[in-house]
Short mmCIF file of C-alpha atoms and ligand atoms in Angstrom, two decimals:
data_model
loop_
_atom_site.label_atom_id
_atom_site.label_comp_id
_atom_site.label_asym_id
_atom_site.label_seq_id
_atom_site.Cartn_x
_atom_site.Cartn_y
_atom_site.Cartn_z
CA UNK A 1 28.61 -6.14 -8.20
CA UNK A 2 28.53 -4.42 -4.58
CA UNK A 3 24.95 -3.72 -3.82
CA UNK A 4 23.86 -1.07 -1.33
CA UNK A 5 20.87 -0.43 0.17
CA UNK A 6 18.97 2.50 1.98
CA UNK A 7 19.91 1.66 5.97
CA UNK A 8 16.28 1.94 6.41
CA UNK A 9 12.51 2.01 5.32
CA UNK A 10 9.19 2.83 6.24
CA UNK A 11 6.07 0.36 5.49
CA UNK A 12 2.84 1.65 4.72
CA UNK A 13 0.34 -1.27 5.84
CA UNK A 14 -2.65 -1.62 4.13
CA UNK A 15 -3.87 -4.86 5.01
CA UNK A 16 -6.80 -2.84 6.85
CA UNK A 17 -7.93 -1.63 3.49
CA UNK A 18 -6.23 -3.18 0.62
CA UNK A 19 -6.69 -6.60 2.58
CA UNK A 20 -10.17 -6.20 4.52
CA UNK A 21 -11.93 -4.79 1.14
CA UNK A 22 -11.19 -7.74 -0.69
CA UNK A 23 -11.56 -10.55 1.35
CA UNK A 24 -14.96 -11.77 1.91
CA UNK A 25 -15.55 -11.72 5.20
CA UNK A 26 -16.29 -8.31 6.61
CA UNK A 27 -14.84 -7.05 10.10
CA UNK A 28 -16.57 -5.63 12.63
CA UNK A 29 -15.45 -2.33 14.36
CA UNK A 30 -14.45 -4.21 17.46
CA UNK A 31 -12.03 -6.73 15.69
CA UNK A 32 -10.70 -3.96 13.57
CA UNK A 33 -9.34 -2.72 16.41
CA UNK A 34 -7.72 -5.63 17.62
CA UNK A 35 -6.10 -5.89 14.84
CA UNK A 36 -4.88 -2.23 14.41
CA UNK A 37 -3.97 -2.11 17.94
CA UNK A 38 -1.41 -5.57 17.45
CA UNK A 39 -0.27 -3.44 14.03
CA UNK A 40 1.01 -0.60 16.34
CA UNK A 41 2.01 -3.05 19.25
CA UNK A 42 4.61 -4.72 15.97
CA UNK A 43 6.19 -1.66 15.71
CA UNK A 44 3.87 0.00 12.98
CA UNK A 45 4.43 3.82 12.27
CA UNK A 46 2.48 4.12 9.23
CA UNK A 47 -1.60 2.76 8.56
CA UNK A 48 -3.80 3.01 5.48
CA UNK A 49 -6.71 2.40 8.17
CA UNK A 50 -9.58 2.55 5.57
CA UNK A 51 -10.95 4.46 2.63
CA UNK A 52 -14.30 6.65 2.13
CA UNK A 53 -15.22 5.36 -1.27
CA UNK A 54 -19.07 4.37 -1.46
CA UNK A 55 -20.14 2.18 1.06
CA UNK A 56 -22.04 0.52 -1.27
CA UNK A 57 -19.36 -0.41 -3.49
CA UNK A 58 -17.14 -1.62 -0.35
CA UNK A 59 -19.48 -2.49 2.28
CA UNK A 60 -16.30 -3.76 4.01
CA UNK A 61 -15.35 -0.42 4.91
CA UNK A 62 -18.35 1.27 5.30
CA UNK A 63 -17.69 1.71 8.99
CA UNK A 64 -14.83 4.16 8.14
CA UNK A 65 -15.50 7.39 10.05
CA UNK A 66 -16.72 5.12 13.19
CA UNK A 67 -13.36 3.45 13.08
CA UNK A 68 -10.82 6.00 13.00
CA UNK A 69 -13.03 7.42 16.19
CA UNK A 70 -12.52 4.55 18.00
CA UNK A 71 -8.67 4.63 17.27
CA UNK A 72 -8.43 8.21 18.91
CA UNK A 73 -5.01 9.83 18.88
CA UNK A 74 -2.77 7.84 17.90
CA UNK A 75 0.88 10.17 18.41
CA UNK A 76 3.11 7.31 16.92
CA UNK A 77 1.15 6.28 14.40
CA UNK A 78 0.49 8.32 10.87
CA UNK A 79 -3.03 7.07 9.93
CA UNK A 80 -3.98 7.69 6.35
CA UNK A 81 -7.53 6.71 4.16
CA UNK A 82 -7.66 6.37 0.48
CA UNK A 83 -10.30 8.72 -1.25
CA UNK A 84 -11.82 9.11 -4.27
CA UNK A 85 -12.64 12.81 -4.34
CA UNK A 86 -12.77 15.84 -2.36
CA UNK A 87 -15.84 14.89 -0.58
CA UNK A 88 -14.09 11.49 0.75
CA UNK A 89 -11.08 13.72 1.42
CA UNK A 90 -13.17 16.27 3.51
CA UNK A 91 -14.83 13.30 5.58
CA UNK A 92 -11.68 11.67 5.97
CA UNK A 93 -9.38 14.79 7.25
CA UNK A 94 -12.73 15.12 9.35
CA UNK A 95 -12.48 11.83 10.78
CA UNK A 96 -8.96 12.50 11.89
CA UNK A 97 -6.44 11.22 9.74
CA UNK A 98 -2.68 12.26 8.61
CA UNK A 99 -3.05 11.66 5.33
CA UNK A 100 -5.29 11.10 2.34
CA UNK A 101 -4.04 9.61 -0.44
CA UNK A 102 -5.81 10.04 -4.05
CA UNK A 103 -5.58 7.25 -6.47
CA UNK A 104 -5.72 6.71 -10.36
CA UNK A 105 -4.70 4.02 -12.90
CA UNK A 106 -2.33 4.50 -15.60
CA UNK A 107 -4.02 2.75 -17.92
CA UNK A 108 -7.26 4.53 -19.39
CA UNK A 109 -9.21 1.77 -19.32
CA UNK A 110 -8.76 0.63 -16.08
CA UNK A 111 -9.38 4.13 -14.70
CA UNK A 112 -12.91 3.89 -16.61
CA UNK A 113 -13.63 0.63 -15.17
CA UNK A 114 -12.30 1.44 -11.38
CA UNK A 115 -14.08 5.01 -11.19
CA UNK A 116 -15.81 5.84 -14.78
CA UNK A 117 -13.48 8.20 -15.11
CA UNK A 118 -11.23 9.28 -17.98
CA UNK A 119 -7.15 9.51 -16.67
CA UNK A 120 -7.43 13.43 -17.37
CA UNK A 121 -11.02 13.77 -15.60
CA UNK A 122 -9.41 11.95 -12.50
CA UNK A 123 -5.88 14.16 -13.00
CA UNK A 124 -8.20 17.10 -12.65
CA UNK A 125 -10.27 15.60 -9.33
CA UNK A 126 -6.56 15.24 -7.48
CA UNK A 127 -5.95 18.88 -8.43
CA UNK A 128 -9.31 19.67 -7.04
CA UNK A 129 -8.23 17.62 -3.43
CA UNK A 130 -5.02 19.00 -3.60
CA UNK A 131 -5.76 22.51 -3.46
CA UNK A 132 -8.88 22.26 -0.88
CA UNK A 133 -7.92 23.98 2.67
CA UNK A 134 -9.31 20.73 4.01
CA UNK A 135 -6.60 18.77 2.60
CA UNK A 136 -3.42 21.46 3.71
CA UNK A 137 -3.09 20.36 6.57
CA UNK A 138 -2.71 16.81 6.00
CA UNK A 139 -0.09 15.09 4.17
CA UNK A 140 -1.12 14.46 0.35
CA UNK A 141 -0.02 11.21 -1.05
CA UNK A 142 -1.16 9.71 -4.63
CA UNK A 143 -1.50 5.88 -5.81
CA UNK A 144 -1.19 5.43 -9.39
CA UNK A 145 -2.54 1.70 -10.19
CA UNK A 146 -1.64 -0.43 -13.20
CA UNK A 147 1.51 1.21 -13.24
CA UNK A 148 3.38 -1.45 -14.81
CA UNK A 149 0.43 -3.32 -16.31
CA UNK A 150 -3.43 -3.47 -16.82
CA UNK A 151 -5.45 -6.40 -17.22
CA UNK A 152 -7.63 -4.60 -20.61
CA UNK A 153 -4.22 -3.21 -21.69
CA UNK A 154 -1.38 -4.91 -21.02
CA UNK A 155 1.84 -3.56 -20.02
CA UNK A 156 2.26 0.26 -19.25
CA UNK A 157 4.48 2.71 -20.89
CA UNK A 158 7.28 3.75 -18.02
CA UNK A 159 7.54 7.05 -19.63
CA UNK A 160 3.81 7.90 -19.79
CA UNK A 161 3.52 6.78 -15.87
CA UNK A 162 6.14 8.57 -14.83
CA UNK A 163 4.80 12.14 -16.91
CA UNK A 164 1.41 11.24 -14.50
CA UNK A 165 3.83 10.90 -11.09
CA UNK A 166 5.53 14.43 -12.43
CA UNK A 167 2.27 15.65 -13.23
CA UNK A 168 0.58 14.41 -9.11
CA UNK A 169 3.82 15.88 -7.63
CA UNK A 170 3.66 19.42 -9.64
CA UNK A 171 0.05 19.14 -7.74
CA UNK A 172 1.84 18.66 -4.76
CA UNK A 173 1.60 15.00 -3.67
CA UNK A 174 4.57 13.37 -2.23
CA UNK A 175 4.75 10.38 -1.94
CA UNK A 176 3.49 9.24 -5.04
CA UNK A 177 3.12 5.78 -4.84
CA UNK A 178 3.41 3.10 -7.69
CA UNK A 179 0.58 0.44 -7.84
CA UNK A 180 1.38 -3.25 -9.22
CA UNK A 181 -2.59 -3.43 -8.88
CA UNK A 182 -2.65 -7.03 -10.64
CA UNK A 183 0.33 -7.97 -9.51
CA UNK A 184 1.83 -8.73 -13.13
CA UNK A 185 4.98 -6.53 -12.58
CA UNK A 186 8.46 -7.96 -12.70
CA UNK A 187 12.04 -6.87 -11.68
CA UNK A 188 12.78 -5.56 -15.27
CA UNK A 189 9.81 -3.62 -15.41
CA UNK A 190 10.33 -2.09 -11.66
CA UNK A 191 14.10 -1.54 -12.96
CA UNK A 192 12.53 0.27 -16.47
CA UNK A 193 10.01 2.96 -14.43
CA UNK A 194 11.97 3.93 -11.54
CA UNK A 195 15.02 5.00 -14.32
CA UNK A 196 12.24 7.04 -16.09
CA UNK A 197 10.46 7.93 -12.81
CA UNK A 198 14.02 9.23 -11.26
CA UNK A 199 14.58 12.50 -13.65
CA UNK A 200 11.18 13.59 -12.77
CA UNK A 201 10.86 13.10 -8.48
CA UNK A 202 13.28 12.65 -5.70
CA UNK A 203 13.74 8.73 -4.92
CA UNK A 204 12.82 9.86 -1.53
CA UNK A 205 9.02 10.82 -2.69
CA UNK A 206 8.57 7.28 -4.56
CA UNK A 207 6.78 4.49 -3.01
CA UNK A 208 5.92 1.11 -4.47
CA UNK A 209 2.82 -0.81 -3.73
CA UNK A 210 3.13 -5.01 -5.24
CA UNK A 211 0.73 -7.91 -5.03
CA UNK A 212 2.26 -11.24 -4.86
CA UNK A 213 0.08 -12.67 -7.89
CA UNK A 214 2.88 -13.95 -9.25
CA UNK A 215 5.54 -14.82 -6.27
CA UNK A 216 7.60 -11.63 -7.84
CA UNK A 217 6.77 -9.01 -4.64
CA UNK A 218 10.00 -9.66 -2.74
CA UNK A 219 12.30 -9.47 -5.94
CA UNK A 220 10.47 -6.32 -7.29
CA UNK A 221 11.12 -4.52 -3.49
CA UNK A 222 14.51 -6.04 -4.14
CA UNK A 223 14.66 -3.86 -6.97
CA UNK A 224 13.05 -0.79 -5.38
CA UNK A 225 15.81 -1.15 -2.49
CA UNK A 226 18.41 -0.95 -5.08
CA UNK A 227 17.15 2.41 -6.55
CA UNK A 228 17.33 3.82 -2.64
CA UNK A 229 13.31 3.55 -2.94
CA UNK A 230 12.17 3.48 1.32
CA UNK A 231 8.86 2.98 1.28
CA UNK A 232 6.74 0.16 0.65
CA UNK A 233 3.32 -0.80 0.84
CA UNK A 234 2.46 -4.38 2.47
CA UNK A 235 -0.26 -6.01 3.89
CA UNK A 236 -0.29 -8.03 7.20
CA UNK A 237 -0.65 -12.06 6.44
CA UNK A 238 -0.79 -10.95 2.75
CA UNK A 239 -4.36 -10.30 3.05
CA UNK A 240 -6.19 -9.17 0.28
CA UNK A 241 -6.78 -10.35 -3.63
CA UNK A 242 -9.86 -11.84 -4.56
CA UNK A 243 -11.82 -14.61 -2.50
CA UNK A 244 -13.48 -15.44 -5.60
CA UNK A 245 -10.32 -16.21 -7.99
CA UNK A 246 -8.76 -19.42 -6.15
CA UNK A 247 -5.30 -18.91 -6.49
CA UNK A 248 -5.22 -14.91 -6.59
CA UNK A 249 -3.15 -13.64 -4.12
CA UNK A 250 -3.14 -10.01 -2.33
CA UNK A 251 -0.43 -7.51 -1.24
CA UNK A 252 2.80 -8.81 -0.90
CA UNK A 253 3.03 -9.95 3.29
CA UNK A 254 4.16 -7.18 5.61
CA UNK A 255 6.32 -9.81 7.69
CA UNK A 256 7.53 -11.46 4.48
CA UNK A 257 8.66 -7.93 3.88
CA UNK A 258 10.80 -7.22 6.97
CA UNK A 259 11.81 -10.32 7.66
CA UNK A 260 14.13 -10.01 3.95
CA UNK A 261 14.90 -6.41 4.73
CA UNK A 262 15.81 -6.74 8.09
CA UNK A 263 17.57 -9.37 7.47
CA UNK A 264 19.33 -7.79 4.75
CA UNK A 265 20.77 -5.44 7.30
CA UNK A 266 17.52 -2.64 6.33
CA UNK A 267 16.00 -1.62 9.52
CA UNK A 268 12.54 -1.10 9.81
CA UNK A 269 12.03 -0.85 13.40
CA UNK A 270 9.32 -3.35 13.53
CA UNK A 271 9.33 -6.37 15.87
CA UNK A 272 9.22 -9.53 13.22
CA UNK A 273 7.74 -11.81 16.20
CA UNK A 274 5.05 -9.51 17.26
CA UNK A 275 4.32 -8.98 13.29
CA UNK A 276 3.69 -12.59 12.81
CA UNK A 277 1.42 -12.52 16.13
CA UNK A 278 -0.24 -9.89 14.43
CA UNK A 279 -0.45 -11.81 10.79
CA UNK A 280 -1.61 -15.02 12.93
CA UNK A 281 -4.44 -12.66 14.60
CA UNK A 282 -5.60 -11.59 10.95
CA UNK A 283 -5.78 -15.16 9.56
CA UNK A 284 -7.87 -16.10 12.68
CA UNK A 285 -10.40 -12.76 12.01
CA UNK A 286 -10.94 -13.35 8.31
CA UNK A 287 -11.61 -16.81 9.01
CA UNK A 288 -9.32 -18.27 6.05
CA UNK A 289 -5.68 -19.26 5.87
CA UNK A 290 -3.51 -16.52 4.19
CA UNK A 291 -0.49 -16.63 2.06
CA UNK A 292 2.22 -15.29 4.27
CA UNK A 293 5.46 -17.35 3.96
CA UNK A 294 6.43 -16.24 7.27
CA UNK A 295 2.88 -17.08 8.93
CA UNK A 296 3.73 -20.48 7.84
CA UNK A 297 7.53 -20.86 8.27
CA UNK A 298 7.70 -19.40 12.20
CA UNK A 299 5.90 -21.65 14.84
CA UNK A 300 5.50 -18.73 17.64
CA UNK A 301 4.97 -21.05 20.18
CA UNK A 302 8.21 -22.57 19.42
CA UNK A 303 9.67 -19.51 19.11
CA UNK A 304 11.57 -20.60 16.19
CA UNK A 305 12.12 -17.03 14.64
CA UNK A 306 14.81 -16.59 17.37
CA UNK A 307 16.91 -19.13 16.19
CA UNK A 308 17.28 -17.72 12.82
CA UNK A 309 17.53 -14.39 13.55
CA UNK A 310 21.56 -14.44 13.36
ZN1 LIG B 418 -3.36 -2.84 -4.01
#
């Protein structure tokens, strides 16, 4: 079997959002900053910088406005937020960024438990933020969670997820963005939705977002690579899952991610060494040691990367 892959991809990093709201220690502005500023320094084009859900309910990124003014312009660098309704999205194109992207879960259940919502009720808020003149300016992206499976529910129907992506896109969201939110997916399953998901959207509009809960994020991108899918969430160090569950684990690694792809001959245009410095800068903010392979495989100092990289 001759494999081919897309010659290149985009990451969207979320570790400051995905990662930061979920780890227990809570960032202040000014390290924030350090670490988005190493992020860009790596080669970074694309940042999920934050989200303007209730402060209360993530008091690690309650500080999102203030943050994106301290980034400023940023030319190079397409800086999104995650919001959970047309109010977020007006504060957030306010605040400056390039995109807001709406989220909601696949499974009913989850989406009541995440935002009290019913699927439909959120389906209609999306169409709400899509249509808003505050949002037309900015690119529109959607996350559907539990996309492959729910912890009340189980696994998820590919056919039923994809009718939601067809449904976000009609709406006018590109990309829409397939969340393994408890990291429970598996090749087969990745394989199953993007067939059903392909009739519906251009491959070119699909994103996939995996946690590593299970050590199956790298051979689920895999998968994603080999439907021409080029764009992938990751977070830097893996940052992220739950400080509370010993043994969860968060987004797949963003350096995990590029150093297979690049490797692989998929560019990404992101400088592996400087990623790691980056990933070794995160594990020394959050005050904990994270689950990146690469974090632990490359000894900087040695500069070991360099004699693997052909
Ligand atoms: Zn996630």
């Amino acid at each position: 079997m001759v494999r081919t892959f897309p010659p290149r991809i985009t990451l969207r990093e979320v570790g400051l959002r995905d990662g930061l709201q979920a780890e227990a220690a809570t960032l202040d502005l000014s390290a924030k900053l350090r670490l988005y500023q190493a992020l860009v320094r790596a080669g970074q084009t694309r940042i999920e910088a934050t989200s303007f859900v209730s402060a209360r309910a993530i008091p690690q990124l309650a500080d999102a406005a203030a943050f994106l003014a301290a980034i400023g312009p940023h030319p190079e660098v397409q800086i999104s937020a995650l919001v959970p309704n047309l109010t977020g999205a007006e504060r957030a194109v306010a605040a400056g960024v390039d995109e807001v992207t709406v989220f909601l879960s696949a499974s009913e259940t989850h989406n009541r438990h995440n935002v009290r919502r019913s699927v439909a009720e959120s389906l209609a808020q999306a169409e709400v933020v899509a249509g808003a003149p505050a949002t037309s300016s900015v690119v529109r992206s959607a996350v559907i969670a539990t996309a492959f499976a729910c912890p009340y529910e189980g696994p998820q129907d590919p056919q039923k997820v994809a009718d939601l992506a067809r449904r976000l896109r009609e709406m006018g969201y590109a990309p829409i963005l397939f969340g393994d939110t408890i990291g429970a997916a598996n090749p087969a399953m990745v394989s199953r939705l993007l067939e059903a998901t392909e009739r519906h959207l251009p491959v070119r509009e699909i994103g996939l977002h995996f946690h590593n809960t299970r050590g199956a994020a790298l051979a689920n991108i895999l998968v994603g690579l080999e439907h021409g899918v080029t764009l992938f969430d990751a977070s830097i160090g893996g940052m992220g899952g739950c400080p509370y569950a010993p043994g969860a684990t968060g987004n797949v690694a963003s350096e995990d991610v590029v150093a297979m792809v690049e490797g692989m001959g998929v560019a990404t245009q992101i400088d592996l060494t400087l990623l790691i410095e980056a990933a070794a800068l995160a594990q020394e903010l959050v005050g904990r040691e994270l689950p990146s392979a690469c974090l632990k495989a490359f000894d900087l100092g040695e500069g070991t990367w360099a004699a693997y990289a052909h």
